[in-house]
Amino acid sequence: VQIYNWTFPSSENAYQAMKALDPGMWWPRFADRGCDPSNAKKLGREVPLRSDWEQVKGDFMRAIVRDKFTRHPELKEKLLATDPVKLEEWNHWGDSFWGICAGKGENWLGRILMETRDFLWRPPF
């Protein structure tokens, strides 16, 4: 995915990189093709968290998800094929912000995926 003209090998890498305000923290650690999503998540716990993270993390996720599904036609088709199903990100690790755990959660990732799906259905001008 690409965000702010930076290319990352996965959505997770891009998201974790955005936690740091300093692009020097992003490159090459999160952008390295050898850094898989699991390692990116671990690295994301070690970077100095930008002070406005709670206010901007949703905007970053929207940008990342939109890029991912517009840049990759095969993923776009898979997402569009889910219409009109309500998408929910279920997990077992306690993430009740991005997903739903034990039946509870805000499901922001599911919401963003559905927003992106709606955006992709709109014809270009």
mmCIF file of C-alpha atoms in Angstrom:
data_model
loop_
_atom_site.group_PDB
_atom_site.id
_atom_site.type_symbol
_atom_site.label_atom_id
_atom_site.label_comp_id
_atom_site.label_asym_id
_atom_site.label_seq_id
_atom_site.Cartn_x
_atom_site.Cartn_y
_atom_site.Cartn_z
ATOM 1 C CA VAL A 1 0.000 0.000 0.000
ATOM 2 C CA GLN A 2 0.978 3.614 -0.393
ATOM 3 C CA ILE A 3 0.344 6.457 1.989
ATOM 4 C CA TYR A 4 1.915 9.904 1.637
ATOM 5 C CA ASN A 5 4.084 8.665 -1.246
ATOM 6 C CA TRP A 6 5.607 5.975 0.970
ATOM 7 C CA THR A 7 5.198 2.359 -0.082
ATOM 8 C CA PHE A 8 4.709 -0.386 2.486
ATOM 9 C CA PRO A 9 4.524 -4.163 1.946
ATOM 10 C CA SER A 10 1.225 -4.480 3.858
ATOM 11 C CA SER A 11 -1.594 -2.508 5.410
ATOM 12 C CA GLU A 12 -0.344 -3.446 8.861
ATOM 13 C CA ASN A 13 3.117 -2.076 8.057
ATOM 14 C CA ALA A 14 1.642 1.231 6.874
ATOM 15 C CA TYR A 15 -0.669 1.542 9.881
ATOM 16 C CA GLN A 16 2.058 0.795 12.417
ATOM 17 C CA ALA A 17 4.445 3.229 10.705
ATOM 18 C CA MET A 18 1.910 6.047 10.982
ATOM 19 C CA LYS A 19 2.073 5.799 14.773
ATOM 20 C CA ALA A 20 5.389 7.648 14.624
ATOM 21 C CA LEU A 21 5.390 11.315 13.624
ATOM 22 C CA ASP A 22 8.978 11.123 12.357
ATOM 23 C CA PRO A 23 9.286 9.509 8.894
ATOM 24 C CA GLY A 24 12.793 8.479 9.919
ATOM 25 C CA MET A 25 11.082 5.924 12.147
ATOM 26 C CA TRP A 26 9.201 4.529 9.126
ATOM 27 C CA TRP A 27 12.095 3.979 6.792
ATOM 28 C CA PRO A 28 13.409 1.397 6.337
ATOM 29 C CA ARG A 29 11.954 -0.552 9.249
ATOM 30 C CA PHE A 30 8.275 -0.656 8.296
ATOM 31 C CA ALA A 31 8.796 -0.285 4.540
ATOM 32 C CA ASP A 32 11.280 -3.147 4.285
ATOM 33 C CA ARG A 33 9.800 -6.063 2.318
ATOM 34 C CA GLY A 34 11.371 -8.387 4.885
ATOM 35 C CA CYS A 35 9.203 -6.879 7.623
ATOM 36 C CA ASP A 36 6.055 -8.979 7.644
ATOM 37 C CA PRO A 37 2.795 -7.740 9.229
ATOM 38 C CA SER A 38 3.443 -9.601 12.472
ATOM 39 C CA ASN A 39 6.872 -7.997 12.857
ATOM 40 C CA ALA A 40 5.413 -4.606 11.923
ATOM 41 C CA LYS A 41 2.875 -4.930 14.731
ATOM 42 C CA LYS A 42 5.672 -5.714 17.196
ATOM 43 C CA LEU A 43 7.742 -2.770 15.944
ATOM 44 C CA GLY A 44 4.697 -0.537 16.257
ATOM 45 C CA ARG A 45 4.716 -1.117 20.007
ATOM 46 C CA GLU A 46 8.282 0.237 20.191
ATOM 47 C CA VAL A 47 8.009 3.534 18.297
ATOM 48 C CA PRO A 48 7.326 6.796 20.104
ATOM 49 C CA LEU A 49 3.577 7.254 19.693
ATOM 50 C CA ARG A 50 2.554 10.550 18.101
ATOM 51 C CA SER A 51 0.614 12.695 20.561
ATOM 52 C CA ASP A 52 -2.464 12.954 18.332
ATOM 53 C CA TRP A 53 -2.652 9.235 17.540
ATOM 54 C CA GLU A 54 -6.101 8.633 19.034
ATOM 55 C CA GLN A 55 -7.510 11.486 16.938
ATOM 56 C CA VAL A 56 -5.894 10.493 13.610
ATOM 57 C CA LYS A 57 -5.678 6.688 13.598
ATOM 58 C CA GLY A 58 -9.072 6.279 11.947
ATOM 59 C CA ASP A 59 -8.131 8.681 9.150
ATOM 60 C CA PHE A 60 -4.920 6.757 8.525
ATOM 61 C CA MET A 61 -6.779 3.453 8.428
ATOM 62 C CA ARG A 62 -9.306 4.891 5.948
ATOM 63 C CA ALA A 63 -6.491 6.085 3.665
ATOM 64 C CA ILE A 64 -4.670 2.753 3.901
ATOM 65 C CA VAL A 65 -7.757 0.616 3.252
ATOM 66 C CA ARG A 66 -8.900 2.813 0.362
ATOM 67 C CA ASP A 67 -5.466 2.607 -1.239
ATOM 68 C CA LYS A 68 -5.300 -1.158 -0.800
ATOM 69 C CA PHE A 69 -8.644 -1.814 -2.457
ATOM 70 C CA THR A 70 -8.249 0.707 -5.277
ATOM 71 C CA ARG A 71 -4.674 -0.331 -6.132
ATOM 72 C CA HIS A 72 -5.359 -4.090 -6.274
ATOM 73 C CA PRO A 73 -8.228 -5.026 -8.647
ATOM 74 C CA GLU A 74 -8.470 -8.595 -7.320
ATOM 75 C CA LEU A 75 -8.984 -7.317 -3.770
ATOM 76 C CA LYS A 76 -11.457 -4.702 -5.003
ATOM 77 C CA GLU A 77 -13.554 -7.429 -6.622
ATOM 78 C CA LYS A 78 -13.493 -9.515 -3.448
ATOM 79 C CA LEU A 79 -14.627 -6.560 -1.350
ATOM 80 C CA LEU A 80 -17.377 -5.623 -3.821
ATOM 81 C CA ALA A 81 -18.571 -9.245 -3.799
ATOM 82 C CA THR A 82 -19.423 -8.883 -0.095
ATOM 83 C CA ASP A 83 -22.189 -6.359 -0.834
ATOM 84 C CA PRO A 84 -24.693 -6.009 0.878
ATOM 85 C CA VAL A 85 -23.338 -8.008 3.822
ATOM 86 C CA LYS A 86 -22.490 -6.160 7.035
ATOM 87 C CA LEU A 87 -18.753 -6.650 7.586
ATOM 88 C CA GLU A 88 -17.455 -7.311 11.086
ATOM 89 C CA GLU A 89 -13.879 -7.825 12.193
ATOM 90 C CA TRP A 90 -14.109 -10.519 14.859
ATOM 91 C CA ASN A 91 -11.057 -11.297 16.958
ATOM 92 C CA HIS A 92 -10.036 -13.175 20.074
ATOM 93 C CA TRP A 93 -7.246 -10.880 21.273
ATOM 94 C CA GLY A 94 -9.430 -8.218 22.886
ATOM 95 C CA ASP A 95 -9.465 -5.529 20.195
ATOM 96 C CA SER A 96 -12.844 -3.908 20.702
ATOM 97 C CA PHE A 97 -11.962 -0.708 18.836
ATOM 98 C CA TRP A 98 -11.141 -2.080 15.376
ATOM 99 C CA GLY A 99 -13.197 -5.221 15.782
ATOM 100 C CA ILE A 100 -15.504 -7.245 17.952
ATOM 101 C CA CYS A 101 -14.276 -9.523 20.702
ATOM 102 C CA ALA A 102 -16.555 -11.739 22.779
ATOM 103 C CA GLY A 103 -19.550 -10.106 21.088
ATOM 104 C CA LYS A 104 -18.548 -6.540 22.021
ATOM 105 C CA GLY A 105 -16.781 -3.863 20.088
ATOM 106 C CA GLU A 106 -16.961 -0.793 17.885
ATOM 107 C CA ASN A 107 -15.977 -2.627 14.673
ATOM 108 C CA TRP A 108 -14.199 0.355 13.105
ATOM 109 C CA LEU A 109 -12.337 -1.832 10.619
ATOM 110 C CA GLY A 110 -15.612 -3.352 9.456
ATOM 111 C CA ARG A 111 -17.125 0.123 9.133
ATOM 112 C CA ILE A 112 -14.169 1.393 7.117
ATOM 113 C CA LEU A 113 -14.316 -1.637 4.827
ATOM 114 C CA MET A 114 -18.004 -0.991 4.190
ATOM 115 C CA GLU A 115 -17.331 2.734 3.579
ATOM 116 C CA THR A 116 -14.623 1.741 1.110
ATOM 117 C CA ARG A 117 -16.948 -0.731 -0.581
ATOM 118 C CA ASP A 118 -19.564 2.016 -0.984
ATOM 119 C CA PHE A 119 -16.902 4.343 -2.400
ATOM 120 C CA LEU A 120 -15.801 1.707 -4.922
ATOM 121 C CA TRP A 121 -19.380 1.233 -6.168
ATOM 122 C CA ARG A 122 -19.600 4.913 -7.139
ATOM 123 C CA PRO A 123 -18.840 5.471 -10.817
ATOM 124 C CA PRO A 124 -15.834 7.672 -11.594
ATOM 125 C CA PHE A 125 -16.570 11.171 -12.895
#
